[in-house]
Short mmCIF file of C-alpha atoms in Angstrom, two decimals:
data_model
loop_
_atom_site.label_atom_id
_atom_site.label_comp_id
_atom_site.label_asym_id
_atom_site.label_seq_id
_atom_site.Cartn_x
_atom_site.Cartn_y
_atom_site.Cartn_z
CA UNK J 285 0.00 0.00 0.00
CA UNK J 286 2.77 2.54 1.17
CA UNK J 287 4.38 1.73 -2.53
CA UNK J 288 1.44 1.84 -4.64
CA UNK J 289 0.87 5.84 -2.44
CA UNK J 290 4.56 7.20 -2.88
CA UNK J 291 3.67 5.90 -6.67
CA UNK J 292 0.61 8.26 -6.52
CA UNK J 293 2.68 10.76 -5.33
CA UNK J 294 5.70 11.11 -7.22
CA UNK J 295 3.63 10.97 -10.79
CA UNK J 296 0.97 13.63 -9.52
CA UNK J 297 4.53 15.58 -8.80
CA UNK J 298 5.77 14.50 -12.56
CA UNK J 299 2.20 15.74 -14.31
CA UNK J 300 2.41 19.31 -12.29
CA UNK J 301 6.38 19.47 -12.72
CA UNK J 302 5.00 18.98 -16.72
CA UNK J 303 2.17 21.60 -16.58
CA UNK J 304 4.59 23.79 -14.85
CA UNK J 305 7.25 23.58 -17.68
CA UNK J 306 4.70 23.92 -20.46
CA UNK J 307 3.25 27.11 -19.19
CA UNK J 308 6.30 28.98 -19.22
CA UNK J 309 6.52 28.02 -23.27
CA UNK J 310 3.85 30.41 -23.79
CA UNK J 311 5.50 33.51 -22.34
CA UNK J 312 8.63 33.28 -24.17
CA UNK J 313 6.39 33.40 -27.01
CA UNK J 314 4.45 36.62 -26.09
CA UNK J 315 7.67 38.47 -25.36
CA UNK J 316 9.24 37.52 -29.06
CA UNK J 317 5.63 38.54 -29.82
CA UNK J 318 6.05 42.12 -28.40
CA UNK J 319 9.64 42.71 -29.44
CA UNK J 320 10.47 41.36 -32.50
CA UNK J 321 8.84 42.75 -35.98
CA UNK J 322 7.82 40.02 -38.10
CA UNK J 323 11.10 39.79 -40.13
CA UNK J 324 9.79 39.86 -43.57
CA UNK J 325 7.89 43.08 -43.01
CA UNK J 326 10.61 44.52 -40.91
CA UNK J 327 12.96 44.32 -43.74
CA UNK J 328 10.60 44.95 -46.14
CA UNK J 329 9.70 48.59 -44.80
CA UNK J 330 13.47 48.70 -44.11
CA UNK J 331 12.75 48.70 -39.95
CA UNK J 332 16.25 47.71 -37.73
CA UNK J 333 16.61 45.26 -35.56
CA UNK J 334 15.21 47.06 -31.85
CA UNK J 335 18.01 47.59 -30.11
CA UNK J 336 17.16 45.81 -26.91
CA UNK J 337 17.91 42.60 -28.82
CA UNK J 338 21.10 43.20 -30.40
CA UNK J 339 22.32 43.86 -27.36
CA UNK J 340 21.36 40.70 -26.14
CA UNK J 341 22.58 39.31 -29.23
CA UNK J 342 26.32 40.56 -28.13
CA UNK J 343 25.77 39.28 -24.72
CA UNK J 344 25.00 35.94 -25.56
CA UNK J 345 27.72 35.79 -28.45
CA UNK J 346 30.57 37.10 -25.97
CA UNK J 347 29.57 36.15 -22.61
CA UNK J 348 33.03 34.64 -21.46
CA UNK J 349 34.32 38.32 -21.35
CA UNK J 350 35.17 40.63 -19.18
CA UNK J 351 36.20 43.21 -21.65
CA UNK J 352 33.33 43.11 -23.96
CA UNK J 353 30.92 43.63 -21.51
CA UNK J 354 32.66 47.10 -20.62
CA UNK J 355 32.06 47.62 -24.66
CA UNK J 356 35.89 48.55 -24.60
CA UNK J 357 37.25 45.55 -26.94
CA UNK J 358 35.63 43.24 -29.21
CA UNK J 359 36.27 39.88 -27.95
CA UNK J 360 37.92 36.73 -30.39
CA UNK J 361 36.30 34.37 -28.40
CA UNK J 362 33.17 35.30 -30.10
CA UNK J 363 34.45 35.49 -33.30
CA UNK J 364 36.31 31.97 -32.72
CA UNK J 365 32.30 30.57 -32.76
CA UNK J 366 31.49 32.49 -35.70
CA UNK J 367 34.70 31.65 -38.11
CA UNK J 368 35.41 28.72 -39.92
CA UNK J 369 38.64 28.50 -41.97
CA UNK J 370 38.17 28.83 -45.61
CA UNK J 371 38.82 25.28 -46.89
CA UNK J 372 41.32 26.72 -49.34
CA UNK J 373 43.38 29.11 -47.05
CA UNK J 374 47.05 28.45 -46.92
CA UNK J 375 48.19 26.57 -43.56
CA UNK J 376 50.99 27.57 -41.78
CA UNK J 377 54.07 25.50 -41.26
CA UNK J 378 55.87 25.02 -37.83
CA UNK W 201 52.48 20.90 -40.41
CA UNK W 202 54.51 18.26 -42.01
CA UNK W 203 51.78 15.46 -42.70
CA UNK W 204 53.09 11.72 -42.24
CA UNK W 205 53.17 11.03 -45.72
CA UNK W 206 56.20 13.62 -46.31
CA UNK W 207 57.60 12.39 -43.35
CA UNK W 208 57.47 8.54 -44.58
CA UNK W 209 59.03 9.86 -47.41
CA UNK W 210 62.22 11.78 -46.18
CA UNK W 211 62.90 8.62 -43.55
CA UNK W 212 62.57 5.96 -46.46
CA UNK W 213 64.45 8.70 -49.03
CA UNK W 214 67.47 8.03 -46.77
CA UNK W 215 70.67 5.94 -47.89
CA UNK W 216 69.96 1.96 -46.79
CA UNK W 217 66.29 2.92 -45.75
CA UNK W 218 64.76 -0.40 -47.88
CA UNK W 219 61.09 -1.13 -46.64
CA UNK W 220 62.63 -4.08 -44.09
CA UNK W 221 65.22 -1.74 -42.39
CA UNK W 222 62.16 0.81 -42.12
CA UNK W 223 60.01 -1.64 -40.16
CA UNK W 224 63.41 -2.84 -37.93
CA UNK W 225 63.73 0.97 -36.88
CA UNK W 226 59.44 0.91 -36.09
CA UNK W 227 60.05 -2.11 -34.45
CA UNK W 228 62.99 -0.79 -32.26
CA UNK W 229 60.81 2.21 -30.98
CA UNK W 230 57.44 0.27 -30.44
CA UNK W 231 56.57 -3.46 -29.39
CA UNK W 232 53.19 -3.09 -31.22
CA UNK W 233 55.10 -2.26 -34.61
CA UNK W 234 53.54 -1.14 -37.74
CA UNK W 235 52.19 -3.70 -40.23
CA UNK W 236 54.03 -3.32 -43.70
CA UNK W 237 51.05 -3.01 -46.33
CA UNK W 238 49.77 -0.14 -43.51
CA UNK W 239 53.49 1.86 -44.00
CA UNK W 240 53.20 1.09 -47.86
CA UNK W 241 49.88 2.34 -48.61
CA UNK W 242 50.64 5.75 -46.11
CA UNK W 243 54.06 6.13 -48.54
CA UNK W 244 51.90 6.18 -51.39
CA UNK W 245 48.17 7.99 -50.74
CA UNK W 246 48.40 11.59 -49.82
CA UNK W 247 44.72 11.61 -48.34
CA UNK W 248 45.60 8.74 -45.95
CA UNK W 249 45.19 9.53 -42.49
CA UNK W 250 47.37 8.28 -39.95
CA UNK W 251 45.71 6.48 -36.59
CA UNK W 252 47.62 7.66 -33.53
CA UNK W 253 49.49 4.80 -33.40
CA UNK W 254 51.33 5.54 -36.51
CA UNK W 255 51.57 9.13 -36.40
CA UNK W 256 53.24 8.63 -33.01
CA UNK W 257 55.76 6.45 -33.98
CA UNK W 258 56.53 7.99 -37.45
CA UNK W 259 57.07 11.40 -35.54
CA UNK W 260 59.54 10.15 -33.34
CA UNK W 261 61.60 8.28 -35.90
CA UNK W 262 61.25 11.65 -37.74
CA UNK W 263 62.47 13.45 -34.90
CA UNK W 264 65.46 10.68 -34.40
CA UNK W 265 66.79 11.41 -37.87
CA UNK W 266 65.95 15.09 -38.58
CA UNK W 267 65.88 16.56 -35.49
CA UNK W 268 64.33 19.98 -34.96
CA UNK W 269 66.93 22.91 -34.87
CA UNK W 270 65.18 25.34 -32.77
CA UNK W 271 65.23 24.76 -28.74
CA UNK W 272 63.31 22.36 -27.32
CA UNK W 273 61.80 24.16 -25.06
CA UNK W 274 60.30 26.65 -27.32
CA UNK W 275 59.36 23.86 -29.68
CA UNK W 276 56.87 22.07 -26.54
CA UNK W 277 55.66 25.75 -26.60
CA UNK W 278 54.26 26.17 -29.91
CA UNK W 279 52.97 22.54 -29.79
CA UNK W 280 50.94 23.24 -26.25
CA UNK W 281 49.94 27.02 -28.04
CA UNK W 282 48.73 24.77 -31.09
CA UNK W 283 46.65 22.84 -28.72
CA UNK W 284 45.23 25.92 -26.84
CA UNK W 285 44.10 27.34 -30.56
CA UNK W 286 42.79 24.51 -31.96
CA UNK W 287 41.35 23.50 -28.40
CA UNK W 288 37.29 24.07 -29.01
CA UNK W 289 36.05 23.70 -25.83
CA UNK W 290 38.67 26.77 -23.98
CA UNK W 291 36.90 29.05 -22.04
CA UNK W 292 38.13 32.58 -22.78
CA UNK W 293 40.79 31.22 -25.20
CA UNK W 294 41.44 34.59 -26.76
CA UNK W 295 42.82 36.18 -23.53
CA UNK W 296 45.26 33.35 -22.40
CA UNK W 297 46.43 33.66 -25.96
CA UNK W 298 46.82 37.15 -25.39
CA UNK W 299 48.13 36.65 -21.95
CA UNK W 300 51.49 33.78 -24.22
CA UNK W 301 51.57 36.74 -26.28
CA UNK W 302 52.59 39.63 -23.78
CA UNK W 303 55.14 37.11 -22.40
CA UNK W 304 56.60 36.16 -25.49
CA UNK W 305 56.75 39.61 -27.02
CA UNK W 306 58.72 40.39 -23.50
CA UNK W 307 60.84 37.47 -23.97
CA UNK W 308 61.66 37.98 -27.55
CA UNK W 309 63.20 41.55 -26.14
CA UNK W 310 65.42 40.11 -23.73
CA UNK W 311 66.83 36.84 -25.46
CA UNK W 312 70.27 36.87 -27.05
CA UNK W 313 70.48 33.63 -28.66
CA UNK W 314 69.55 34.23 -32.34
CA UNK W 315 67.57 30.37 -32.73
CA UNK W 316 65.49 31.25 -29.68
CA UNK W 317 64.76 34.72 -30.94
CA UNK W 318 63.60 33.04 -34.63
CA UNK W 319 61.18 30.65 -32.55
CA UNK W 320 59.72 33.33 -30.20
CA UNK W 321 59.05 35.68 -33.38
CA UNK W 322 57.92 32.06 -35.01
CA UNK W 323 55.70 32.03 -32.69
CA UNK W 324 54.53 35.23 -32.29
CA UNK W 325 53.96 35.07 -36.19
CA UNK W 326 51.28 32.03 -35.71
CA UNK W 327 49.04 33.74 -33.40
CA UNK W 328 49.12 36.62 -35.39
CA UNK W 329 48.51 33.97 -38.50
CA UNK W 330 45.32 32.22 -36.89
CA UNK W 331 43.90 35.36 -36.03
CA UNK W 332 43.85 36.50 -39.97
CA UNK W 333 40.46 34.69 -40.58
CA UNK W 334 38.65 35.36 -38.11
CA UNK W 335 38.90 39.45 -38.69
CA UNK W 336 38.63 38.70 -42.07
CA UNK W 337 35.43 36.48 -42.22
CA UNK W 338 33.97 39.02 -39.72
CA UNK W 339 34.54 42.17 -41.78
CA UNK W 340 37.09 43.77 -39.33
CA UNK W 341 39.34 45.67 -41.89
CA UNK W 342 41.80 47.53 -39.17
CA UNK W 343 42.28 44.53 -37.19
CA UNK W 344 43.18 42.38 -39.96
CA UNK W 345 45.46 44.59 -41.99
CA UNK W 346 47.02 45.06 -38.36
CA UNK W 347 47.32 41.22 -37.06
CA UNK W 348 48.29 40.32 -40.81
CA UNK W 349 50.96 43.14 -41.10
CA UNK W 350 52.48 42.44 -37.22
CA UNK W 351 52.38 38.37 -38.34
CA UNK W 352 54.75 39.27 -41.30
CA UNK W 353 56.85 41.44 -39.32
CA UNK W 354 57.23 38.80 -37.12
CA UNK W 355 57.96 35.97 -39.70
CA UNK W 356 60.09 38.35 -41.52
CA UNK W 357 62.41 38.90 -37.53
CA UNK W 358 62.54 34.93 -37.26
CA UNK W 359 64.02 34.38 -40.88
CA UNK W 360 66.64 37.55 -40.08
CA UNK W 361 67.45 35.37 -37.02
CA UNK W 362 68.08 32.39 -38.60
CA UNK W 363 70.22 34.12 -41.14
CA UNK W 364 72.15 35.68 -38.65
CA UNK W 365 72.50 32.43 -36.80
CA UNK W 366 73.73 30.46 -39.91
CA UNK W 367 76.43 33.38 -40.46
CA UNK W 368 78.07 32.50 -37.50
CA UNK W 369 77.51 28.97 -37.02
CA UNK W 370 78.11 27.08 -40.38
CA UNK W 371 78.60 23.89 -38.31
CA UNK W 372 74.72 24.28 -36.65
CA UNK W 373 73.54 26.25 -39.66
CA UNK W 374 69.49 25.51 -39.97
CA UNK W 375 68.35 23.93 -43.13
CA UNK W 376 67.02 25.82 -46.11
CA UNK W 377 63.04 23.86 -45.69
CA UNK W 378 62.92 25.93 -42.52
CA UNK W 379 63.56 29.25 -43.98
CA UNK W 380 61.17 27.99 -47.06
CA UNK W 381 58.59 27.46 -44.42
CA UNK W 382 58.73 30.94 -42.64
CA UNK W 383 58.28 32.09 -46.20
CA UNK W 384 55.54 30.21 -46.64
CA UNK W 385 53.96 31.84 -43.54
CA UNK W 386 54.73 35.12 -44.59
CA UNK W 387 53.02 34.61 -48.16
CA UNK W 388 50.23 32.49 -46.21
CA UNK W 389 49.39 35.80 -44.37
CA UNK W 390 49.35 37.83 -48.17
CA UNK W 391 47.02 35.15 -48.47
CA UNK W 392 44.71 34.44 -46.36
CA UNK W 393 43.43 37.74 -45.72
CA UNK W 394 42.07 38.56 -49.06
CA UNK W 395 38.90 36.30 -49.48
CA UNK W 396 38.98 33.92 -51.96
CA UNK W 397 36.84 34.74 -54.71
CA UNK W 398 39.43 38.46 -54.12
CA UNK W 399 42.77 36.82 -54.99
CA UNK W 400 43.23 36.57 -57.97
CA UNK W 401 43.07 40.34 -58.39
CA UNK W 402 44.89 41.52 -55.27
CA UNK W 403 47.90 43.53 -55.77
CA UNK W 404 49.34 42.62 -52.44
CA UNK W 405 49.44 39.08 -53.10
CA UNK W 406 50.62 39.28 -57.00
CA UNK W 407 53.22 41.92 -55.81
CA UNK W 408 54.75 40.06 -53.18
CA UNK W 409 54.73 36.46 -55.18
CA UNK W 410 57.06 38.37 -58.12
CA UNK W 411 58.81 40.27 -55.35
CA UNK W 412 59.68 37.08 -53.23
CA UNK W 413 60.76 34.41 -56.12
CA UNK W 414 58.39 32.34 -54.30
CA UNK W 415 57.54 30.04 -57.31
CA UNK W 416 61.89 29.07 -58.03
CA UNK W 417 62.31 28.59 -54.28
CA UNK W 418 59.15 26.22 -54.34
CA UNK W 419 60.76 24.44 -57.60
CA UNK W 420 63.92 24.20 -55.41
CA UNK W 421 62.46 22.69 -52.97
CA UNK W 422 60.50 20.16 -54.81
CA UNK W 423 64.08 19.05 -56.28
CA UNK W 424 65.35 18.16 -53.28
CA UNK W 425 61.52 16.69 -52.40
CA UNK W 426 59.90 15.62 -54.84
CA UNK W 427 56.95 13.66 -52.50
CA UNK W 428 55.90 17.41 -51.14
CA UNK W 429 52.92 16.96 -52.39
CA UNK W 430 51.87 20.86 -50.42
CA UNK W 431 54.77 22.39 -52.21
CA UNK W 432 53.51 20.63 -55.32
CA UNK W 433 49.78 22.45 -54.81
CA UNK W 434 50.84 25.79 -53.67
CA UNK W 435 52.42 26.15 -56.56
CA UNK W 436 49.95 25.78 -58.69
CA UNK W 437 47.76 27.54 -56.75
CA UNK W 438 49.90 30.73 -57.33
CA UNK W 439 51.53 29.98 -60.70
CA UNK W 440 47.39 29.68 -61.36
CA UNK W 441 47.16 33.24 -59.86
CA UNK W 442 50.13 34.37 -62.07
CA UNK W 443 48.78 33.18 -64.69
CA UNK W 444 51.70 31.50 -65.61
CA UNK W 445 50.98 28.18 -68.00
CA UNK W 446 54.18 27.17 -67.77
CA UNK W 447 54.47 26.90 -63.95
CA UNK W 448 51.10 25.30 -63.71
CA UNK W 449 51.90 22.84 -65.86
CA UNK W 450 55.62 22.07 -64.29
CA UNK W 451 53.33 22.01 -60.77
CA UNK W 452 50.81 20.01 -62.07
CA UNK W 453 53.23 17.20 -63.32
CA UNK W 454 55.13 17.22 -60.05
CA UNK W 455 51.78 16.45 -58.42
CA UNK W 456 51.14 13.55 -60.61
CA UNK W 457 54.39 12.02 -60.13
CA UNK W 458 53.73 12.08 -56.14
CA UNK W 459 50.60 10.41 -56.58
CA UNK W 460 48.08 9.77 -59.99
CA UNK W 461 45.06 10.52 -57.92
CA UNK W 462 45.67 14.06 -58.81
CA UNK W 463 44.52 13.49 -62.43
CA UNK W 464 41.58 13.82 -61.23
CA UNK W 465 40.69 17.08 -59.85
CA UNK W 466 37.84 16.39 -58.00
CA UNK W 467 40.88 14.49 -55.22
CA UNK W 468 41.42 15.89 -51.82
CA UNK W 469 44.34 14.99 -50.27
CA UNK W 470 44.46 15.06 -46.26
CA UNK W 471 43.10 18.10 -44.75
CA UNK W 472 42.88 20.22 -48.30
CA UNK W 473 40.11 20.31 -50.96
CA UNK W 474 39.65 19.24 -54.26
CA UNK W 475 41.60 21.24 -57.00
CA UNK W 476 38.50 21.50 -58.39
CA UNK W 477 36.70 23.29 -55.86
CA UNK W 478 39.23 25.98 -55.07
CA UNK W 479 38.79 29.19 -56.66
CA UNK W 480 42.38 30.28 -56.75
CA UNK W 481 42.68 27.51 -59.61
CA UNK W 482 40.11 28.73 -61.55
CA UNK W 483 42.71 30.51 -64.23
CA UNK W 484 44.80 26.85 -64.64
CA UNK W 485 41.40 24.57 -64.98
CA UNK W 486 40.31 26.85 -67.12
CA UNK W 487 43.13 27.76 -69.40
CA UNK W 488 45.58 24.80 -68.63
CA UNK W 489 44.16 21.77 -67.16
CA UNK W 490 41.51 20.85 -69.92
CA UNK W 491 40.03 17.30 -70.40
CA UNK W 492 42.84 17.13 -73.35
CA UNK W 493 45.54 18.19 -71.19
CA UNK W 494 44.78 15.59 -68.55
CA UNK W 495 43.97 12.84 -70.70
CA UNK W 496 47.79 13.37 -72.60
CA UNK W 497 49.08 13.52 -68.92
CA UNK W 498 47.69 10.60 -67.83
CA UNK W 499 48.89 8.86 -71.27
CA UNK W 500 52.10 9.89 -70.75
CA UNK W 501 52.37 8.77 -66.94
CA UNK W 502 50.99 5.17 -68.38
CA UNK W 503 53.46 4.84 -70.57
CA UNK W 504 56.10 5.94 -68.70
CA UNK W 505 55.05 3.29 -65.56
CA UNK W 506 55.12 0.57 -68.48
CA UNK W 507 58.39 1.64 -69.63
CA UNK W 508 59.73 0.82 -66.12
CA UNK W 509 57.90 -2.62 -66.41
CA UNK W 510 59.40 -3.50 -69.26
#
């Protein structure tokens, strides 16, 4: 009996744990609602990016550091994510 | 870097290397060994890539019989800085790289020894190198005319060392492939930081090719080894870029002799793309390397293979 009750238990805790989780879906959704244009007419009627989120952009790009969030330096770690070598370039020799 | 094929090459190129004293030297430095068609078939396909095993042991015969000139020391440094750069899981890898650089610009100031100077500026050189495509795939103009024109500077310091060092040490003197190869950097850095479908129309690049005799010192070179297959496709690449039909097809030949895959253009060799596919070749498949041109080369390597049978 105790089993088939800590059973009861732990999946009512799974199915609210799931409703929980689901609901917050809904307000990420709202806020992309509210700040970002619809990109088609945005570019269309020649509207930039608002600029809330491109700054959030550059945080998420170059979180590891310290001097790009002080906006003094662009960081390489950032750029290391967004570079791939050209499969042609010319590699060096040690 | 020297791939394992090359380096298969230079140890077997050597006087009394036959295939069985080869595998009595592998033997010597490993238990495990090598097996014999697994050595052969490395020797002769340059897209081949070595399993650890192999590499390891190949490197350290290499190292036996051509050891490295430049300190030790400063040689496990550029190997651990390689790791750090090509590391892709390094938190906040730009700074510590920035953090090796400020000590090795310091160090470079207060060394004396002219082989240890050439590797810190070496060195120095490479970071600056690996930094040329990520400013230029992100647009930064200042920062890669900068990192590109402080790399050459650098490159340019370690070949003056080595110079000077040869000058007064005959007996130690460092070999001419490791003043080709600081070249190479140097003209790498021309290179690289013009994108691709650019090059063939920079002035920088063209100007310093002519100005630094690039394409003779690469024939040189291939004399003395013919199995650098690299050598072979750089300087096609830039006799392409020249324009020269001459030099592509001289290039073009070597390449075949190293290895017939290369009739084809659609091969990649380890780590490089197809001929084919590369843009700085355009001029040479287009002007030189026609479905006539490759079917007489091909005819002419048959025949010459059966002549040798016979």
């Amino acid at each position: 009996m105790k089993k088939i009750r800590s059973l009861i238990v732990l999946s009512t805790i799974s199915i609210l744990l799931l409703i929980g989780g689901c609901a917050t879906v809904p307000d990420v959704n709202e806020r992309e609602s509210v700040f970002s244009p619809e990109p088609s007419s945005a570019q269309s009627i020649g509207i930039s990016e608002p600029e809330e989120l491109k700054a959030e952009g550059l945080r998420l790009e170059d979180s590891g550091s310290e001097v790009d969030s002080h906006g003094v330096e662009p960081s390489a770690d950032g750029l290391f994510k967004k570079s791939d070598q050209q499969s042609d370039d010319m590699e060096r020799l040690d | 870097m020297t791939t394992v094929f090359n380096k298969i090459h230079r140890l077997k190129q050597q006087p009394g290397w036959t295939w069985d004293h080869f595998l009595t030297e592998i033997d010597k430095c490993s238990t495990a060994g090598v097996d014999e068609k697994t050595l052969y078939s490395h020797y002769r396909e340059p897209h081949k890539k070595p399993n650890g095993h192999l590499e390891k042991l190949i490197n350290q015969l290499h190292d036996d019989c051509f050891p490295n000139p430049f300190p030790e020391d400063l040689n496990r440094l550029m190997r651990l800085y390689n790791h750090l750069f090509n590391c892709k899981k390094h938190m906040a890898k730009e700074k510590d790289i920035q953090d090796l650089e400020f000590f090795l610009q310091h160090q470079s100031q207060r060394e004396d020894d002219s082989l240890r100077v050439s590797r810190l500026h070496w060195l120095l050189g490479n970071i600056g190198f690996d930094r040329i495509p990520l400013y230029r795939d992100n647009g930064m103009r200042e920062q890669l005319a900068l990192c590109k024109q402080q790399a050459i500077n650098h490159y340019q310091k370690s070949v003056s060392a080595i110079e000077s060092h040869n000058q007064q040490s005959a007996q130690t003197a460092v070999g001419a492939s490791h003043l080709y190869k600081a070249r190479h950097n140097i003209l790498a850095c021309y290179l690289n930081a013009v994108p691709q479908a650019s090059r063939a129309k920079d002035a920088d690049i063209i100007d310093y090719l002519k100005a630094s005799n690039y394409i003779a010192m690469s024939r040189q070179t291939l004399d003395a080894e013919p199995f650098q297959w690299t050598i072979a496709r750089n300087g096609l690449r830039f006799s392409s870029l020249l324009e020269n039909e001459a030099d592509v097809k001289y290039f073009f030949k070597a390449l075949v002799l190293i290895s017939q895959r290369f009739l084809s253009l659609d091969y990649e060799p380890l780590n490089h793309g197809a001929i084919g596919d590369g843009d700085d070749f355009q001029w040479a498949i287009e002007n030189v390397l026609t479905s006539d041109y490759l079917a007489s080369v091909k005819a002419a390597t048959e025949k010459k293979g059966k002549g040798k049978c016979a």
